[in-house]
mmCIF file of C-alpha atoms in Angstrom:
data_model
loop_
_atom_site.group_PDB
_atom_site.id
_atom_site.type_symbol
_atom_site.label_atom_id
_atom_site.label_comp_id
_atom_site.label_asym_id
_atom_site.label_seq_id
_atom_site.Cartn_x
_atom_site.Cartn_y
_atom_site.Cartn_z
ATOM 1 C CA UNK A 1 0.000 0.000 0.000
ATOM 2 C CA UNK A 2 1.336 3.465 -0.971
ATOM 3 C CA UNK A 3 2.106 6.129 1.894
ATOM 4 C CA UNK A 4 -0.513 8.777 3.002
ATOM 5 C CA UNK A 5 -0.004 12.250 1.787
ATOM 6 C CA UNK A 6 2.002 14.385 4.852
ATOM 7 C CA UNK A 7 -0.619 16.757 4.510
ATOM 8 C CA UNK A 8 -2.782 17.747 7.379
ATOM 9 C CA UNK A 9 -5.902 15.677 6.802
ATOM 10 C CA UNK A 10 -9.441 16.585 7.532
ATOM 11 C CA UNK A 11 -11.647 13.971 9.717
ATOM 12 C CA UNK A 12 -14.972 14.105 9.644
ATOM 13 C CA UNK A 13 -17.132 12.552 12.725
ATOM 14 C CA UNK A 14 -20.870 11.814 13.155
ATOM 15 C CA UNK A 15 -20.667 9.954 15.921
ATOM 16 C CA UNK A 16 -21.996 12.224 19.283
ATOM 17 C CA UNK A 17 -19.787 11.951 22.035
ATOM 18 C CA UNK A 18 -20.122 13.512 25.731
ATOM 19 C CA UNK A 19 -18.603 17.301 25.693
ATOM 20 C CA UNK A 20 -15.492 15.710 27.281
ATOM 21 C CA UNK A 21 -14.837 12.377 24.532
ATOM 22 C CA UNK A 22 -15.161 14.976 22.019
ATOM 23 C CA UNK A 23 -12.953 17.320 23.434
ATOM 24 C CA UNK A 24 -10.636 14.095 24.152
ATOM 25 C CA UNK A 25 -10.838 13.374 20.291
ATOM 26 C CA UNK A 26 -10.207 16.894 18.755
ATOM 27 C CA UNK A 27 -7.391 16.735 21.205
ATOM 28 C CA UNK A 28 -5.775 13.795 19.849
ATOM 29 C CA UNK A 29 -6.495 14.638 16.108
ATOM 30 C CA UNK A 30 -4.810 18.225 16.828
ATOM 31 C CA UNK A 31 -1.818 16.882 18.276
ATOM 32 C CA UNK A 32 -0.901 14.538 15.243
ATOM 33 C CA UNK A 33 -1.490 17.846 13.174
ATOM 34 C CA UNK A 34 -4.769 17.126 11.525
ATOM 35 C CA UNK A 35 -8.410 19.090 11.468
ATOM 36 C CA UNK A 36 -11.913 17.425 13.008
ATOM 37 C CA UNK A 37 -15.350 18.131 11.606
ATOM 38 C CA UNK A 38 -18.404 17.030 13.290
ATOM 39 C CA UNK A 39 -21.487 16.148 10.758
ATOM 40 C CA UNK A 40 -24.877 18.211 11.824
ATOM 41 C CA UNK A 41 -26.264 14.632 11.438
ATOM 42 C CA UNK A 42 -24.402 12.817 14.275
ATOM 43 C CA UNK A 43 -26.106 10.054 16.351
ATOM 44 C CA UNK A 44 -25.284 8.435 19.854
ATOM 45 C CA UNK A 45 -26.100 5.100 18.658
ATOM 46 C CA UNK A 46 -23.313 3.230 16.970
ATOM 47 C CA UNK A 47 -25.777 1.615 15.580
ATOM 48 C CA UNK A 48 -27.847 4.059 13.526
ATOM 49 C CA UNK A 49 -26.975 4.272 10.174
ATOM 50 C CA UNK A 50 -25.327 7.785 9.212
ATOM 51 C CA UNK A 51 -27.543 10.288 6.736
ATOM 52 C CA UNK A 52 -25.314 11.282 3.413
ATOM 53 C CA UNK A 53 -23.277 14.747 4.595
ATOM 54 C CA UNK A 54 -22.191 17.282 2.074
ATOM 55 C CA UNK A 55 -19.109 17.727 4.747
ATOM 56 C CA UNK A 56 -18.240 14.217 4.215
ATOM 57 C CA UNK A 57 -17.065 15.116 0.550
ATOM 58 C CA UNK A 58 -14.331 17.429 2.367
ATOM 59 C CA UNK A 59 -12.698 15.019 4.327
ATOM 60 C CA UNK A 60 -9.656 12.647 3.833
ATOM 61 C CA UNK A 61 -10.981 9.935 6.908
ATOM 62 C CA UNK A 62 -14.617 9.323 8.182
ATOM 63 C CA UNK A 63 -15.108 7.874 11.734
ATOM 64 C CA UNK A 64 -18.761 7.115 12.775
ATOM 65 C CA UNK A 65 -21.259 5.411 10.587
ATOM 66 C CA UNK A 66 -21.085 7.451 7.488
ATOM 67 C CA UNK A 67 -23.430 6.720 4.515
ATOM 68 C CA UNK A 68 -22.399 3.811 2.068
ATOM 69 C CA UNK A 69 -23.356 5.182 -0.788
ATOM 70 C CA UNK A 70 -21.792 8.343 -0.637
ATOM 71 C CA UNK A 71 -18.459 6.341 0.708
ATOM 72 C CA UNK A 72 -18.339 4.676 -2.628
ATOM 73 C CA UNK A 73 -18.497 8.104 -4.506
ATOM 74 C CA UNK A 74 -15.807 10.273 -3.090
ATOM 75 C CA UNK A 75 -12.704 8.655 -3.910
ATOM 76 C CA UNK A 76 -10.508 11.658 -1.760
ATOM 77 C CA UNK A 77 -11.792 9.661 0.946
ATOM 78 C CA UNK A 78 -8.909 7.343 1.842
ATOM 79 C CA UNK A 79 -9.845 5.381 5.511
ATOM 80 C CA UNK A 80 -13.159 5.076 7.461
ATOM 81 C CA UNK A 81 -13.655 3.605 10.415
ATOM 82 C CA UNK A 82 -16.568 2.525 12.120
ATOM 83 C CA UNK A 83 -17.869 2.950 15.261
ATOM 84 C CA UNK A 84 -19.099 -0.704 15.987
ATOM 85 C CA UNK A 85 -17.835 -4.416 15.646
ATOM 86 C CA UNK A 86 -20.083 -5.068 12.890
ATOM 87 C CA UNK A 87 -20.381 -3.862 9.569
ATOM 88 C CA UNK A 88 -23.198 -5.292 7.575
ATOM 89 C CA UNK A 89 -24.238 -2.354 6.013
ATOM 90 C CA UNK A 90 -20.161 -1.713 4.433
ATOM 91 C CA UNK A 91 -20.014 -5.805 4.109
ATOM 92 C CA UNK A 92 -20.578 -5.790 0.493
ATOM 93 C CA UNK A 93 -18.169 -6.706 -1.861
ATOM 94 C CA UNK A 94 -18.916 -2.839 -4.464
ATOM 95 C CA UNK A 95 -18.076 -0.879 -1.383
ATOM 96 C CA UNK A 96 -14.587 -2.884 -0.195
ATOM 97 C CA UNK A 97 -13.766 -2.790 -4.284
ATOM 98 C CA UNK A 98 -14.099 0.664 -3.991
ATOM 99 C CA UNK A 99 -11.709 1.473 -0.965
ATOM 100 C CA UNK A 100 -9.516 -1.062 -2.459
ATOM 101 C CA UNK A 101 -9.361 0.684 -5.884
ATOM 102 C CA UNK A 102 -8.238 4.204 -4.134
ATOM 103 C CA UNK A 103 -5.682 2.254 -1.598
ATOM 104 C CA UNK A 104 -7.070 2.985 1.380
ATOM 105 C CA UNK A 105 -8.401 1.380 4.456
ATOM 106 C CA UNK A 106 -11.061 0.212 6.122
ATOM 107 C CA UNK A 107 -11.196 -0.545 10.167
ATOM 108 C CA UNK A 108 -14.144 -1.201 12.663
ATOM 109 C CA UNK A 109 -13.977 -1.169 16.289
ATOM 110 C CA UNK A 110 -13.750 -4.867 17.407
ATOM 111 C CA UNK A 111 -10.865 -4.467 20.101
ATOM 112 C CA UNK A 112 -13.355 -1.838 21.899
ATOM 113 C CA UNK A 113 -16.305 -4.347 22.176
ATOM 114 C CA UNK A 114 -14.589 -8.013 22.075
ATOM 115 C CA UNK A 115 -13.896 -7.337 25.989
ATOM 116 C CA UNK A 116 -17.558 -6.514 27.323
ATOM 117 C CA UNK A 117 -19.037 -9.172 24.832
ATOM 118 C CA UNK A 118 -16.900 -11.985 25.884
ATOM 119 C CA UNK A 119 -17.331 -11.115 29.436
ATOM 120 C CA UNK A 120 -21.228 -11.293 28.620
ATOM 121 C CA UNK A 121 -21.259 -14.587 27.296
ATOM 122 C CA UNK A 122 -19.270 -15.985 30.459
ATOM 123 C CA UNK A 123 -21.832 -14.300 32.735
ATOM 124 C CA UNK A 124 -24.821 -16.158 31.304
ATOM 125 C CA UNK A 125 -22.585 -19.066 31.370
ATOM 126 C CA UNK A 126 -21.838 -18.629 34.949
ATOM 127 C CA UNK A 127 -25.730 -17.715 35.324
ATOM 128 C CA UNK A 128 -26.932 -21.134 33.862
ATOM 129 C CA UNK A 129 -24.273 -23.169 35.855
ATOM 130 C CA UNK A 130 -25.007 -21.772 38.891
ATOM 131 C CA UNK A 131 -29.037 -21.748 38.621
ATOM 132 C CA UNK A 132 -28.942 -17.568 39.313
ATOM 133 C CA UNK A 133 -31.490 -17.242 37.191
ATOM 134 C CA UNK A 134 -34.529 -19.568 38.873
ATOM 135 C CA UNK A 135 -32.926 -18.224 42.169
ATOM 136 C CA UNK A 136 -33.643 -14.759 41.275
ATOM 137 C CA UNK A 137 -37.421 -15.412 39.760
ATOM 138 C CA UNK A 138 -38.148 -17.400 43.483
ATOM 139 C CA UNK A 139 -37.016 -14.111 45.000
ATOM 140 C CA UNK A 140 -39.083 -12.100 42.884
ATOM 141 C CA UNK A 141 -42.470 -14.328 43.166
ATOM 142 C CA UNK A 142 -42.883 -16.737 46.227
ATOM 143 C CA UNK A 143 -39.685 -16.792 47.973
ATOM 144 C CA UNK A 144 -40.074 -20.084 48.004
ATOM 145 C CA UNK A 145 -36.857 -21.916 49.213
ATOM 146 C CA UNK A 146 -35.766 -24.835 46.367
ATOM 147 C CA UNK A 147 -32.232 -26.188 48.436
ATOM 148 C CA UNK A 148 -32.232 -29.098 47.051
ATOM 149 C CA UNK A 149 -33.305 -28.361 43.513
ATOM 150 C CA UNK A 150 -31.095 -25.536 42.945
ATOM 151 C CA UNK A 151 -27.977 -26.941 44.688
ATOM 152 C CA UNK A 152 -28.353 -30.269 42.488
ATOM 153 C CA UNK A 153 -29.281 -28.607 39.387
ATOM 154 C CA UNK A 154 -25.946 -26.308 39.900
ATOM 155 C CA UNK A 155 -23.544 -27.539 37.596
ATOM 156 C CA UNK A 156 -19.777 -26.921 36.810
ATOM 157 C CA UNK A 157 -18.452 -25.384 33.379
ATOM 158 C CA UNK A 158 -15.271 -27.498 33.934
ATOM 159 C CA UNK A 159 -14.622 -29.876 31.103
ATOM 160 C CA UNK A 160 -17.964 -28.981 28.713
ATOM 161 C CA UNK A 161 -17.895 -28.099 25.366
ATOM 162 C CA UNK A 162 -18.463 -24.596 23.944
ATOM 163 C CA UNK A 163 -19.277 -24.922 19.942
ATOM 164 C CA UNK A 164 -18.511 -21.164 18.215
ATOM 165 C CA UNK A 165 -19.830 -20.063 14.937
ATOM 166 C CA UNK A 166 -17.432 -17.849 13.705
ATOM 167 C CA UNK A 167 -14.235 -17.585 15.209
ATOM 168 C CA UNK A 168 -12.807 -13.696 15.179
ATOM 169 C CA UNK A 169 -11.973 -10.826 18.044
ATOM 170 C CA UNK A 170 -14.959 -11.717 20.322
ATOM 171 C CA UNK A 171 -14.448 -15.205 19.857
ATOM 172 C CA UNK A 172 -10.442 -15.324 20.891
ATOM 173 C CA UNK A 173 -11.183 -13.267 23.821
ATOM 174 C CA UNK A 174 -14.182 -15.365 24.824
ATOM 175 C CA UNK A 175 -11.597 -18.167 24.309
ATOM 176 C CA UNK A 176 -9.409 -16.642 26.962
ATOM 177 C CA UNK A 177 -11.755 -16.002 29.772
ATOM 178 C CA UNK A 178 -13.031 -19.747 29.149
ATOM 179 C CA UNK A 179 -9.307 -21.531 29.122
ATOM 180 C CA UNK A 180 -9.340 -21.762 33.353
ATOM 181 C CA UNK A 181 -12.444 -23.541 33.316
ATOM 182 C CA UNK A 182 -10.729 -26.191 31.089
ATOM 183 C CA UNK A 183 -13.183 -26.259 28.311
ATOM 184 C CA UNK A 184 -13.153 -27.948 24.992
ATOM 185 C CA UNK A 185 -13.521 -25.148 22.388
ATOM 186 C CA UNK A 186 -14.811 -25.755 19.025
ATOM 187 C CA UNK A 187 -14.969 -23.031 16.316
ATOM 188 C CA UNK A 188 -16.539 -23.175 12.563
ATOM 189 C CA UNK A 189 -15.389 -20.342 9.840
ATOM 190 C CA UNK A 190 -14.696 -20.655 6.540
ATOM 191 C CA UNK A 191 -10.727 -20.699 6.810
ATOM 192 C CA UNK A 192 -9.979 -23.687 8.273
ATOM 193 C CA UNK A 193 -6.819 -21.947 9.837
ATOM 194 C CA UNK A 194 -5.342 -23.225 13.389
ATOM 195 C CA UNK A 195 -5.445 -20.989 16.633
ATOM 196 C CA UNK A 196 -4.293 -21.553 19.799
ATOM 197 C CA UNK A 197 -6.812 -22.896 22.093
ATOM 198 C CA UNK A 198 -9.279 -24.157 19.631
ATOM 199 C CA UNK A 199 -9.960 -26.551 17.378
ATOM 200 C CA UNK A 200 -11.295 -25.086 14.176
ATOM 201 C CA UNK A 201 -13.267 -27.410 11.827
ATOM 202 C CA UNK A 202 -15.238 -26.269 8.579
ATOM 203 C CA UNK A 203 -18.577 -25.945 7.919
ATOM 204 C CA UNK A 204 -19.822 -29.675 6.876
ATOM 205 C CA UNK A 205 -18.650 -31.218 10.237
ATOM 206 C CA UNK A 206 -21.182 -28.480 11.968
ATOM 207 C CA UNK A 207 -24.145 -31.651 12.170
ATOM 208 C CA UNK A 208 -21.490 -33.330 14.210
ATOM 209 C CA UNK A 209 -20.179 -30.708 16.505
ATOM 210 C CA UNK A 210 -23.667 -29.697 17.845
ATOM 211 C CA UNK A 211 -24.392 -32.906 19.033
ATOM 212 C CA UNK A 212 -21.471 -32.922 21.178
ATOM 213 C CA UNK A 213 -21.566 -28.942 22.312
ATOM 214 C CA UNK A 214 -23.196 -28.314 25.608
ATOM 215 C CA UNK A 215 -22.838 -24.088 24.808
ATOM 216 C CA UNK A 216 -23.333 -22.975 21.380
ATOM 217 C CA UNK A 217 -22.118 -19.306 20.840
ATOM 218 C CA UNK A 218 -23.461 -17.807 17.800
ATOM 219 C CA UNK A 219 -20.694 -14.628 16.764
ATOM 220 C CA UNK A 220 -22.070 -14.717 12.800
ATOM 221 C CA UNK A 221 -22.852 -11.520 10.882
ATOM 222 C CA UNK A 222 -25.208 -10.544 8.852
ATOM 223 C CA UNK A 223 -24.669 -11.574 5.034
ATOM 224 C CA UNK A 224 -26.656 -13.713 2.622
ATOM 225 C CA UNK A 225 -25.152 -16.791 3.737
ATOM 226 C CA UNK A 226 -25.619 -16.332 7.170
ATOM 227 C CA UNK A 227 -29.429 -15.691 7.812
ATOM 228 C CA UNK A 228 -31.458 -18.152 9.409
ATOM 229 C CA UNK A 229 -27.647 -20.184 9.698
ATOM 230 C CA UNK A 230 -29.308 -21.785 12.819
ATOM 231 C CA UNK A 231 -32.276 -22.915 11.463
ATOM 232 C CA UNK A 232 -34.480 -26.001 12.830
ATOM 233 C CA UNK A 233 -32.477 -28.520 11.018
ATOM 234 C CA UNK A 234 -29.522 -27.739 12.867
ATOM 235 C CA UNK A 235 -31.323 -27.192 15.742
ATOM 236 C CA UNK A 236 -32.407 -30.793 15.840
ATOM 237 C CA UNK A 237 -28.703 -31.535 15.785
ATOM 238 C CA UNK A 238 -28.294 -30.070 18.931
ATOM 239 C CA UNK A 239 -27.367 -32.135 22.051
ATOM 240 C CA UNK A 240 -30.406 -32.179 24.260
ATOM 241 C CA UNK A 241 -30.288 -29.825 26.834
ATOM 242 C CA UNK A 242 -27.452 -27.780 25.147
ATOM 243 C CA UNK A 243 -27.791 -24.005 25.837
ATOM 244 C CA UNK A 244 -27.796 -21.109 23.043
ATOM 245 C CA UNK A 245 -26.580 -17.532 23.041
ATOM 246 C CA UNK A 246 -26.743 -15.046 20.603
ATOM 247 C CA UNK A 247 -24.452 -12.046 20.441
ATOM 248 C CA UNK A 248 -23.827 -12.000 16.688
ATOM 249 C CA UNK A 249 -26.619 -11.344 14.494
ATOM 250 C CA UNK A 250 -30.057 -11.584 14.885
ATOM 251 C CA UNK A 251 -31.152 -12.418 11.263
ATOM 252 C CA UNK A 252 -28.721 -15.148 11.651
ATOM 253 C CA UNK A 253 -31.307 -17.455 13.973
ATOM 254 C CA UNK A 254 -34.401 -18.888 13.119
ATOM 255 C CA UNK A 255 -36.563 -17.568 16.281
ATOM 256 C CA UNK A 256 -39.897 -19.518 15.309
ATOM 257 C CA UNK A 257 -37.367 -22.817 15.463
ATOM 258 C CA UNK A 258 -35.698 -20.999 18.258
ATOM 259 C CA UNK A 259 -38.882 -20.880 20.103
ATOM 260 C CA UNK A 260 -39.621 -24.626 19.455
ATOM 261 C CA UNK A 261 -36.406 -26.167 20.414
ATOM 262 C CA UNK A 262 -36.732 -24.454 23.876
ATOM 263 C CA UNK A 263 -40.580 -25.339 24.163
ATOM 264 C CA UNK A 264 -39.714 -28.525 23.246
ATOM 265 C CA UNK A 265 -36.609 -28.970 25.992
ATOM 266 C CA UNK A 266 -33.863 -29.912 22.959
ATOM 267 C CA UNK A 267 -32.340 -26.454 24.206
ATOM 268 C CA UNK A 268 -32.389 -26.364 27.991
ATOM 269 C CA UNK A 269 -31.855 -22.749 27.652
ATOM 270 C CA UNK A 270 -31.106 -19.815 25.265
ATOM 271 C CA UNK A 271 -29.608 -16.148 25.669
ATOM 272 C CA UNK A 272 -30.419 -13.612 23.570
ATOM 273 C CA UNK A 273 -28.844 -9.856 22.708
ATOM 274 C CA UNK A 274 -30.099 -9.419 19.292
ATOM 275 C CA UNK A 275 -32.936 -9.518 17.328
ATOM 276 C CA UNK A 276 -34.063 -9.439 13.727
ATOM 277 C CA UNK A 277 -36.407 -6.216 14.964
ATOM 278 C CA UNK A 278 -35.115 -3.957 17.678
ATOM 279 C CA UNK A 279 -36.543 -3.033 20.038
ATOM 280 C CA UNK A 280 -38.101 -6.606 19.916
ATOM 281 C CA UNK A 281 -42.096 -6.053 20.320
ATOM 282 C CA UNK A 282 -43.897 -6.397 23.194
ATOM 283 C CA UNK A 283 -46.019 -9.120 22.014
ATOM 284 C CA UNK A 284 -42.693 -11.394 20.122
ATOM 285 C CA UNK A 285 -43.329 -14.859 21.764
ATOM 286 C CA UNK A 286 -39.652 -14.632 22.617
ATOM 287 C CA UNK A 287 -40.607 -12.934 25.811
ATOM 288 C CA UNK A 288 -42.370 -15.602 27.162
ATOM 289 C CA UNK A 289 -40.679 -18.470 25.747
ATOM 290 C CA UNK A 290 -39.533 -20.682 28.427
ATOM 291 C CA UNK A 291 -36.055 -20.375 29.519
ATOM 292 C CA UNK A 292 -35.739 -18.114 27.159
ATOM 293 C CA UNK A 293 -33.476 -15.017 28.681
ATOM 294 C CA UNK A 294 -33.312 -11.166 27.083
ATOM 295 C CA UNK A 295 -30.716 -8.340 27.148
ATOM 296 C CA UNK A 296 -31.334 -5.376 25.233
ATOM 297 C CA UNK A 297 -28.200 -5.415 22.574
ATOM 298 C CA UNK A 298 -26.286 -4.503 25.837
ATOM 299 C CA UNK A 299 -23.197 -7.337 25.285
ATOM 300 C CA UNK A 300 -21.056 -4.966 23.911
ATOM 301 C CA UNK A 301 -22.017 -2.446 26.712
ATOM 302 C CA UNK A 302 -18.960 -0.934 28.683
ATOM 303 C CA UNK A 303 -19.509 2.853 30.833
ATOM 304 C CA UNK A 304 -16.055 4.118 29.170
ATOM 305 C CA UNK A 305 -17.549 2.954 25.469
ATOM 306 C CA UNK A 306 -16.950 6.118 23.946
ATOM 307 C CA UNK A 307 -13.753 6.798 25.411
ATOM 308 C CA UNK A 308 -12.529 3.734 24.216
ATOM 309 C CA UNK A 309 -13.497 4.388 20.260
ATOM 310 C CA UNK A 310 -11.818 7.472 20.259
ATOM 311 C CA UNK A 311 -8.479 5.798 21.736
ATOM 312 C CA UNK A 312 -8.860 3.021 19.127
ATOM 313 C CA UNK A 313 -9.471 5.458 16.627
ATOM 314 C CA UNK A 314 -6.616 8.084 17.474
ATOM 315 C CA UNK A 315 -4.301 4.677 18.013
ATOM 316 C CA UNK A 316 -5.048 3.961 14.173
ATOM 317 C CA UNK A 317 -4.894 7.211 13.154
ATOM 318 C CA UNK A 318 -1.190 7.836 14.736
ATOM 319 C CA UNK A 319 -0.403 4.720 12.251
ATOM 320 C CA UNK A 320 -1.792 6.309 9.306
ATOM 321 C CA UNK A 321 0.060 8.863 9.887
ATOM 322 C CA UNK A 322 3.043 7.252 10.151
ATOM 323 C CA UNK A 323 2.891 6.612 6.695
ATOM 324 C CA UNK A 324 3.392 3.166 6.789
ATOM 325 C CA UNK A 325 -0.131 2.163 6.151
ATOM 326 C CA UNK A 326 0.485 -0.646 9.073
ATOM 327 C CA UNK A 327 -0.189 -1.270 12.156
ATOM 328 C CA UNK A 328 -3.716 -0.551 12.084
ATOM 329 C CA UNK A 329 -6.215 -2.582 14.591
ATOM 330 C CA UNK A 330 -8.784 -4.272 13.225
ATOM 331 C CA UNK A 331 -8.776 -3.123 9.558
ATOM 332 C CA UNK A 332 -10.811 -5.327 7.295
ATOM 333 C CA UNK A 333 -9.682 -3.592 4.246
#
């Protein structure tokens, strides 16, 4: 890849930060010698997709969630990163041609979320195991006082099985916090490529490795071969009373066959974050299903989140301008 221009560049934001992140960022941007703009159309929500900016056709680097489209059509636009692990919306193959084609970059923020998210999945874990859950619905209805049921139903995460589909930042820290508990951990992704820790298979053997998996840790995107990836065939595969979470994608899941396979007791229990429609309604059966157990797309969740984007982002943006157009974290393109 060819060297950035020395120039000062111009970075335009649309992501709304507190008074003090902001001031943190055009800090940091200042002292590396370059200018910040702020869009008139910036969001708190990572996840809301950015409006198309007239300012964004002034700037050299975008950080927030700007507009595809428009992306594609200024080509003075060398790097854009985004404000959240994933990145359906820029996950088409046009749009990384395009960045490509004008040798630039391309970076999310995985390293700022991986943390909370893996943390996440090992609390539900850890809630399961330790029957928290039923505890805390007998404090909230009957008090009722189930010893023996809860103490015998309590179970150890020493020695399962955790089955991952997909195998990237979230997944190798997730694979970190587990390795004391001396788990087996199984990942499927396309490249069948070894990692420490894990045993990586591809995706015909995934029939066989539910039926052994006593967690199954869905981490898949959104892309047209992903949705409905856990579908009631392969929920039937699953080993009965295996337990589900979802922190990936929620177009990626099946929820009617979802539903079934916990009415049913195949899946002794699932955890949700994400949803096909957010917020999920009121009246989704989801709510209700049994053992069936909501957050509101809070895995990724962390009190210093915006903080932590801008040091990512000023971090990569102290190697671009470096000029050696390496050292970036997390670039995709």
């Amino acid at each position: 890849m060819s060297s950035p221009s020395p120039k000062p560049l111009t970075i335009w934001c649309n992501a709304k930060f507190s008074d003090d992140v902001s001031r943190q960022l055009e800090e940091g941007v200042g002292a590396l010698g370059h200018r910040l703009v702020f869009s008139e159309f910036c969001s708190a929500s990572v996840l809301d997709a950015g409006k198309p900016d007239p300012l964004l056709a002034t700037a050299d680097v975008a950080l927030g969630q700007p507009d595809v489209a428009q992306c594609m059509s200024l080509p003075a636009l060398r790097w854009i990163e985004v404000t959240t692990a994933g990145y359906t919306r820029y996950d088409r193959e046009d749009f990384q041609d395009a960045i490509r084609a004008r040798d630039g970059a391309f970076t999310n923020a995985s390293h700022v979320f991986a943390e909370p998210c893996a943390q996440h999945v090992l609390a539900m874990m850890l809630a399961f195991a330790r029957q928290l859950l039923p505890s805390h619905r007998d404090q909230l209805s009957d008090r009722s006082w189930h010893y023996f049921e809860r103490r015998y139903d309590s179970r150890l995460l020493n020695g399962e099985t955790v089955l991952m589909l997909g195998y990237g930042t979230i997944a190798r820290r997730l694979t970190e916090l587990l390795a004391p508990f001396g788990m087996r951990i199984v990942a499927v992704r396309r490249r069948a490529i070894s990692e420490p820790g894990v045993h990586i298979i591809p995706e015909d053997r995934v029939s066989a490795a539910l039926a052994g998996a006593d967690h199954i840790v869905n981490l898949l995107s959104d892309n047209e071969t992903t949705r409905n990836y856990v579908n009631a065939r392969r929920l039937s595969c699953c080993k009965p009373g295996a337990k589900f979470y979802n922190i990936g994608r929620g177009t990626t899941v099946d929820h009617r066959a979802l539903v079934d396979a916990l009415e049913s007791g195949r899946l002794a229990a699932a955890y949700l974050d994400v949803f096909e429609t957010e917020p999920l309604p009121p009246a989704d059966p989801l709510w209700t299903t049994r053992n069936c157990y909501i957050t509101p797309h809070t895995a990724g969740g962390r009190r210093d989140q915006d903080a932590a984007i801008v040091r990512h982002f000023l971090e990569n943006l102290a190697a671009w301008t470096r000029q050696k157009g390496g050292g970036m974290i997390d670039r995709i393109v």
